[in-house]
Amino acid sequence: MTVAACVVELPVRRAAYQLLPLSELRRISDWCRNNQVHFHIDGARLWEAAASYGADLADLGALADTVYVSFYKGLGGLAGAALAGDRELLGRFQVWKKRFGGDVNTAFPFALSALDGLDKRLPRMPAYLDRARKLAAAFANRGFQTVPAVPHVNAFQVILPGEPASLMAATRGFAHRRGIWLFNAFIPAGDPDRSRTEIVIGDAAEHYSDDEAVSWVEELLRQDPAVSS
């Protein structure tokens, strides 16, 4: 079997936003170059990953042949993304960008919001990471399980008792009663009685304390008949 390309997502969202060790990422990069295999980093959250690694963005991106970055996730832009790589390779992608509908008539609002995110939110990534770790510790101190136990980036999962549908209904009820939206979705956590959900730290986290956040989730669970009964 011939390997044509290797793709690594940083961090892996479906694995609770976990990162490969930087040493492992470097070994993958070396192997790909030694074996003439194209190495691509899905770096939609590369900004967050760099803060966790304590690595320079340029050095991190240089490990791969191409890197995808998002402007609307951690940076909070309106929309849009970029593909970084060498000039010759990117030139070959131009036609595919057009074929896949990547060209828009007016792009400057997206560019301006991306630049604003780079100016205002990129420098705050280490602070987001620190807050995520403190919040995960607060959940653990109140008996909740977080995945990973110590967040790798500014996001992590919390394991809650209850089925996804029941917890989602409780979330809507909590929002109606308190005017606070806690979670967007729940997925099964490996057994019928537990679910996973995500917490992502950004600017909105400035408006609540760790204790408030955990207390809201405890109130949510008391509201869920499947849990409180």
CSV table of C-alpha atoms in Angstrom, one decimal:
chain,number,residue,atom,x,y,z
A,1,MET,CA,0.0,0.0,0.0
A,2,THR,CA,1.3,3.5,-0.9
A,3,VAL,CA,0.6,6.3,1.4
A,4,ALA,CA,-0.3,9.5,-0.5
A,5,ALA,CA,-1.0,11.9,2.3
A,6,CYS,CA,-1.2,12.1,6.1
A,7,VAL,CA,-3.7,14.4,7.9
A,8,VAL,CA,-3.6,15.3,11.5
A,9,GLU,CA,-6.3,17.4,13.2
A,10,LEU,CA,-5.0,19.8,16.0
A,11,PRO,CA,-6.7,19.4,18.4
A,12,VAL,CA,-9.0,16.4,17.7
A,13,ARG,CA,-12.5,17.7,18.5
A,14,ARG,CA,-14.2,14.3,18.6
A,15,ALA,CA,-11.6,13.1,21.1
A,16,ALA,CA,-12.5,16.0,23.5
A,17,TYR,CA,-10.1,18.5,21.9
A,18,GLN,CA,-7.0,16.5,22.8
A,19,LEU,CA,-3.6,17.1,21.2
A,20,LEU,CA,-0.9,14.9,20.1
A,21,PRO,CA,2.3,15.4,22.0
A,22,LEU,CA,4.5,17.9,20.1
A,23,SER,CA,7.3,15.4,20.0
A,24,GLU,CA,5.0,12.9,18.2
A,25,LEU,CA,3.9,15.6,15.8
A,26,ARG,CA,7.5,16.3,14.9
A,27,ARG,CA,8.1,12.6,14.4
A,28,ILE,CA,5.1,12.4,12.0
A,29,SER,CA,6.5,15.4,10.1
A,30,ASP,CA,9.9,13.8,9.8
A,31,TRP,CA,8.5,10.5,8.6
A,32,CYS,CA,6.4,12.2,6.0
A,33,ARG,CA,9.3,14.1,4.6
A,34,ASN,CA,11.6,11.2,4.6
A,35,ASN,CA,9.0,9.1,2.7
A,36,GLN,CA,7.8,11.8,0.3
A,37,VAL,CA,4.3,11.8,1.9
A,38,HIS,CA,2.3,15.0,1.9
A,39,PHE,CA,1.6,16.1,5.4
A,40,HIS,CA,-1.5,18.3,6.0
A,41,ILE,CA,-2.6,19.8,9.4
A,42,ASP,CA,-6.3,20.4,9.9
A,43,GLY,CA,-5.6,23.4,12.1
A,44,ALA,CA,-9.0,24.9,12.4
A,45,ARG,CA,-8.0,25.5,16.0
A,46,LEU,CA,-4.3,25.9,15.4
A,47,TRP,CA,-4.3,29.1,17.4
A,48,GLU,CA,-5.5,27.2,20.4
A,49,ALA,CA,-3.0,24.4,19.9
A,50,ALA,CA,-0.1,26.7,19.6
A,51,ALA,CA,-1.0,28.3,23.0
A,52,SER,CA,-1.1,24.8,24.6
A,53,TYR,CA,2.2,23.7,23.0
A,54,GLY,CA,3.9,27.0,23.8
A,55,ALA,CA,5.0,27.0,20.2
A,56,ASP,CA,5.4,29.7,17.7
A,57,LEU,CA,2.7,29.5,15.0
A,58,ALA,CA,5.1,29.7,12.2
A,59,ASP,CA,7.2,26.9,13.6
A,60,LEU,CA,4.2,24.7,14.2
A,61,GLY,CA,2.9,25.3,10.7
A,62,ALA,CA,6.3,24.6,9.2
A,63,LEU,CA,6.0,21.0,10.3
A,64,ALA,CA,3.4,20.4,7.5
A,65,ASP,CA,3.3,20.9,3.8
A,66,THR,CA,-0.1,22.5,4.0
A,67,VAL,CA,-2.1,23.9,7.0
A,68,TYR,CA,-5.8,24.8,7.2
A,69,VAL,CA,-6.8,27.5,9.7
A,70,SER,CA,-10.3,28.8,10.6
A,71,PHE,CA,-11.1,32.5,11.2
A,72,TYR,CA,-14.6,31.9,12.7
A,73,LYS,CA,-14.0,29.5,15.5
A,74,GLY,CA,-11.5,30.5,18.2
A,75,LEU,CA,-10.9,33.9,16.5
A,76,GLY,CA,-14.7,34.6,16.3
A,77,GLY,CA,-14.7,35.9,12.7
A,78,LEU,CA,-17.9,36.1,10.6
A,79,ALA,CA,-16.7,33.2,8.4
A,80,GLY,CA,-13.8,32.1,6.3
A,81,ALA,CA,-10.6,30.1,6.5
A,82,ALA,CA,-7.2,30.0,4.9
A,83,LEU,CA,-4.9,27.4,3.5
A,84,ALA,CA,-1.2,27.9,4.0
A,85,GLY,CA,1.6,26.3,2.1
A,86,ASP,CA,4.3,27.0,-0.5
A,87,ARG,CA,3.4,29.3,-3.4
A,88,GLU,CA,3.7,26.7,-6.2
A,89,LEU,CA,1.4,24.3,-4.4
A,90,LEU,CA,-1.2,26.9,-3.5
A,91,GLY,CA,-1.3,28.1,-7.1
A,92,ARG,CA,-2.5,24.6,-8.1
A,93,PHE,CA,-5.3,24.9,-5.6
A,94,GLN,CA,-6.8,28.1,-7.0
A,95,VAL,CA,-8.9,26.3,-9.6
A,96,TRP,CA,-10.3,23.9,-7.0
A,97,LYS,CA,-11.2,26.8,-4.7
A,98,LYS,CA,-13.3,28.2,-7.5
A,99,ARG,CA,-14.9,24.9,-8.4
A,100,PHE,CA,-15.9,24.2,-4.8
A,101,GLY,CA,-17.5,27.7,-4.4
A,102,GLY,CA,-14.8,29.3,-2.4
A,103,ASP,CA,-14.9,32.6,-4.2
A,104,VAL,CA,-17.4,35.2,-3.1
A,105,ASN,CA,-18.1,38.6,-4.7
A,106,THR,CA,-17.5,40.6,-1.5
A,107,ALA,CA,-15.0,39.2,1.0
A,108,PHE,CA,-13.8,42.2,2.8
A,109,PRO,CA,-16.2,41.9,5.8
A,110,PHE,CA,-14.9,38.4,6.4
A,111,ALA,CA,-11.3,39.6,6.1
A,112,LEU,CA,-11.9,42.5,8.5
A,113,SER,CA,-13.5,40.3,11.1
A,114,ALA,CA,-10.6,37.8,10.8
A,115,LEU,CA,-8.0,40.5,11.3
A,116,ASP,CA,-9.9,41.7,14.3
A,117,GLY,CA,-9.8,38.2,15.8
A,118,LEU,CA,-6.1,38.0,15.1
A,119,ASP,CA,-5.6,41.3,16.9
A,120,LYS,CA,-7.9,40.8,19.9
A,121,ARG,CA,-8.4,37.1,20.4
A,122,LEU,CA,-5.2,35.4,19.3
A,123,PRO,CA,-3.2,37.0,22.2
A,124,ARG,CA,-5.8,35.8,24.6
A,125,MET,CA,-5.5,32.1,23.8
A,126,PRO,CA,-3.2,31.3,26.8
A,127,ALA,CA,-5.7,33.0,29.1
A,128,TYR,CA,-8.6,30.9,27.6
A,129,LEU,CA,-6.5,27.8,28.2
A,130,ASP,CA,-5.8,28.7,31.8
A,131,ARG,CA,-9.5,29.4,32.4
A,132,ALA,CA,-10.6,26.1,30.8
A,133,ARG,CA,-8.2,24.2,33.1
A,134,LYS,CA,-9.5,26.1,36.2
A,135,LEU,CA,-13.1,25.4,35.2
A,136,ALA,CA,-12.4,21.7,34.6
A,137,ALA,CA,-10.8,21.5,38.0
A,138,ALA,CA,-13.9,23.1,39.5
A,139,PHE,CA,-16.1,20.5,37.9
A,140,ALA,CA,-13.9,17.7,39.2
A,141,ASN,CA,-14.0,19.1,42.7
A,142,ARG,CA,-17.8,18.9,42.6
A,143,GLY,CA,-17.7,15.2,41.5
A,144,PHE,CA,-18.0,15.6,37.7
A,145,GLN,CA,-15.8,13.8,35.2
A,146,THR,CA,-14.1,15.9,32.5
A,147,VAL,CA,-12.3,14.6,29.4
A,148,PRO,CA,-9.5,15.1,29.4
A,149,ALA,CA,-9.0,15.6,33.2
A,150,VAL,CA,-6.7,18.5,32.4
A,151,PRO,CA,-7.8,20.3,29.1
A,152,HIS,CA,-5.3,20.4,26.3
A,153,VAL,CA,-6.8,23.6,24.8
A,154,ASN,CA,-9.5,26.0,25.8
A,155,ALA,CA,-12.2,23.3,25.4
A,156,PHE,CA,-13.1,20.0,27.0
A,157,GLN,CA,-16.0,17.6,27.5
A,158,VAL,CA,-18.0,17.0,30.7
A,159,ILE,CA,-19.7,13.6,31.4
A,160,LEU,CA,-23.2,14.1,32.8
A,161,PRO,CA,-25.8,11.5,34.0
A,162,GLY,CA,-28.8,11.2,31.7
A,163,GLU,CA,-29.7,10.5,28.1
A,164,PRO,CA,-28.9,13.1,25.4
A,165,ALA,CA,-32.5,13.8,24.5
A,166,SER,CA,-33.5,14.2,28.2
A,167,LEU,CA,-30.6,16.5,28.9
A,168,MET,CA,-31.3,18.6,25.8
A,169,ALA,CA,-34.9,19.0,26.9
A,170,ALA,CA,-33.7,20.1,30.3
A,171,THR,CA,-31.3,22.5,28.7
A,172,ARG,CA,-34.1,24.2,26.8
A,173,GLY,CA,-36.2,24.3,30.0
A,174,PHE,CA,-33.3,25.9,32.0
A,175,ALA,CA,-32.8,28.5,29.2
A,176,HIS,CA,-36.5,29.4,29.3
A,177,ARG,CA,-36.5,29.7,33.0
A,178,ARG,CA,-33.2,31.3,33.7
A,179,GLY,CA,-32.3,33.0,30.4
A,180,ILE,CA,-29.0,31.1,30.3
A,181,TRP,CA,-28.1,28.7,27.4
A,182,LEU,CA,-25.7,26.1,28.7
A,183,PHE,CA,-25.1,23.4,26.0
A,184,ASN,CA,-25.6,23.1,22.3
A,185,ALA,CA,-25.7,19.3,22.1
A,186,PHE,CA,-25.2,16.0,24.0
A,187,ILE,CA,-23.9,12.7,22.7
A,188,PRO,CA,-23.8,9.2,24.3
A,189,ALA,CA,-20.9,8.6,26.6
A,190,GLY,CA,-20.6,4.9,26.2
A,191,ASP,CA,-23.5,3.7,28.3
A,192,PRO,CA,-27.3,4.4,28.2
A,193,ASP,CA,-27.2,6.5,31.4
A,194,ARG,CA,-24.5,9.0,30.6
A,195,SER,CA,-23.9,11.7,28.0
A,196,ARG,CA,-21.0,14.0,26.9
A,197,THR,CA,-21.2,17.6,26.2
A,198,GLU,CA,-18.7,20.3,25.3
A,199,ILE,CA,-17.5,23.5,27.1
A,200,VAL,CA,-15.5,26.0,25.0
A,201,ILE,CA,-13.9,29.0,26.7
A,202,GLY,CA,-13.9,32.4,25.0
A,203,ASP,CA,-14.8,35.9,25.8
A,204,ALA,CA,-18.2,35.0,27.2
A,205,ALA,CA,-16.5,33.1,30.1
A,206,GLU,CA,-15.7,36.5,31.5
A,207,HIS,CA,-19.4,36.9,32.5
A,208,TYR,CA,-19.6,34.0,34.9
A,209,SER,CA,-17.4,32.4,37.6
A,210,ASP,CA,-16.3,28.8,37.8
A,211,ASP,CA,-18.6,28.3,40.8
A,212,GLU,CA,-21.6,29.7,38.9
A,213,ALA,CA,-21.0,27.5,35.9
A,214,VAL,CA,-20.9,24.3,38.0
A,215,SER,CA,-23.9,25.4,40.0
A,216,TRP,CA,-25.9,25.9,36.8
A,217,VAL,CA,-25.1,22.4,35.7
A,218,GLU,CA,-26.1,21.0,39.1
A,219,GLU,CA,-29.4,22.9,38.8
A,220,LEU,CA,-29.9,21.5,35.3
A,221,LEU,CA,-29.5,18.0,36.5
A,222,ARG,CA,-32.0,18.5,39.3
A,223,GLN,CA,-34.4,19.8,36.7
A,224,ASP,CA,-34.0,16.6,34.5
A,225,PRO,CA,-36.6,14.1,35.7
A,226,ALA,CA,-34.5,11.2,34.4
A,227,VAL,CA,-31.7,12.2,36.7
A,228,SER,CA,-33.4,13.7,39.7
A,229,SER,CA,-36.0,10.9,40.1
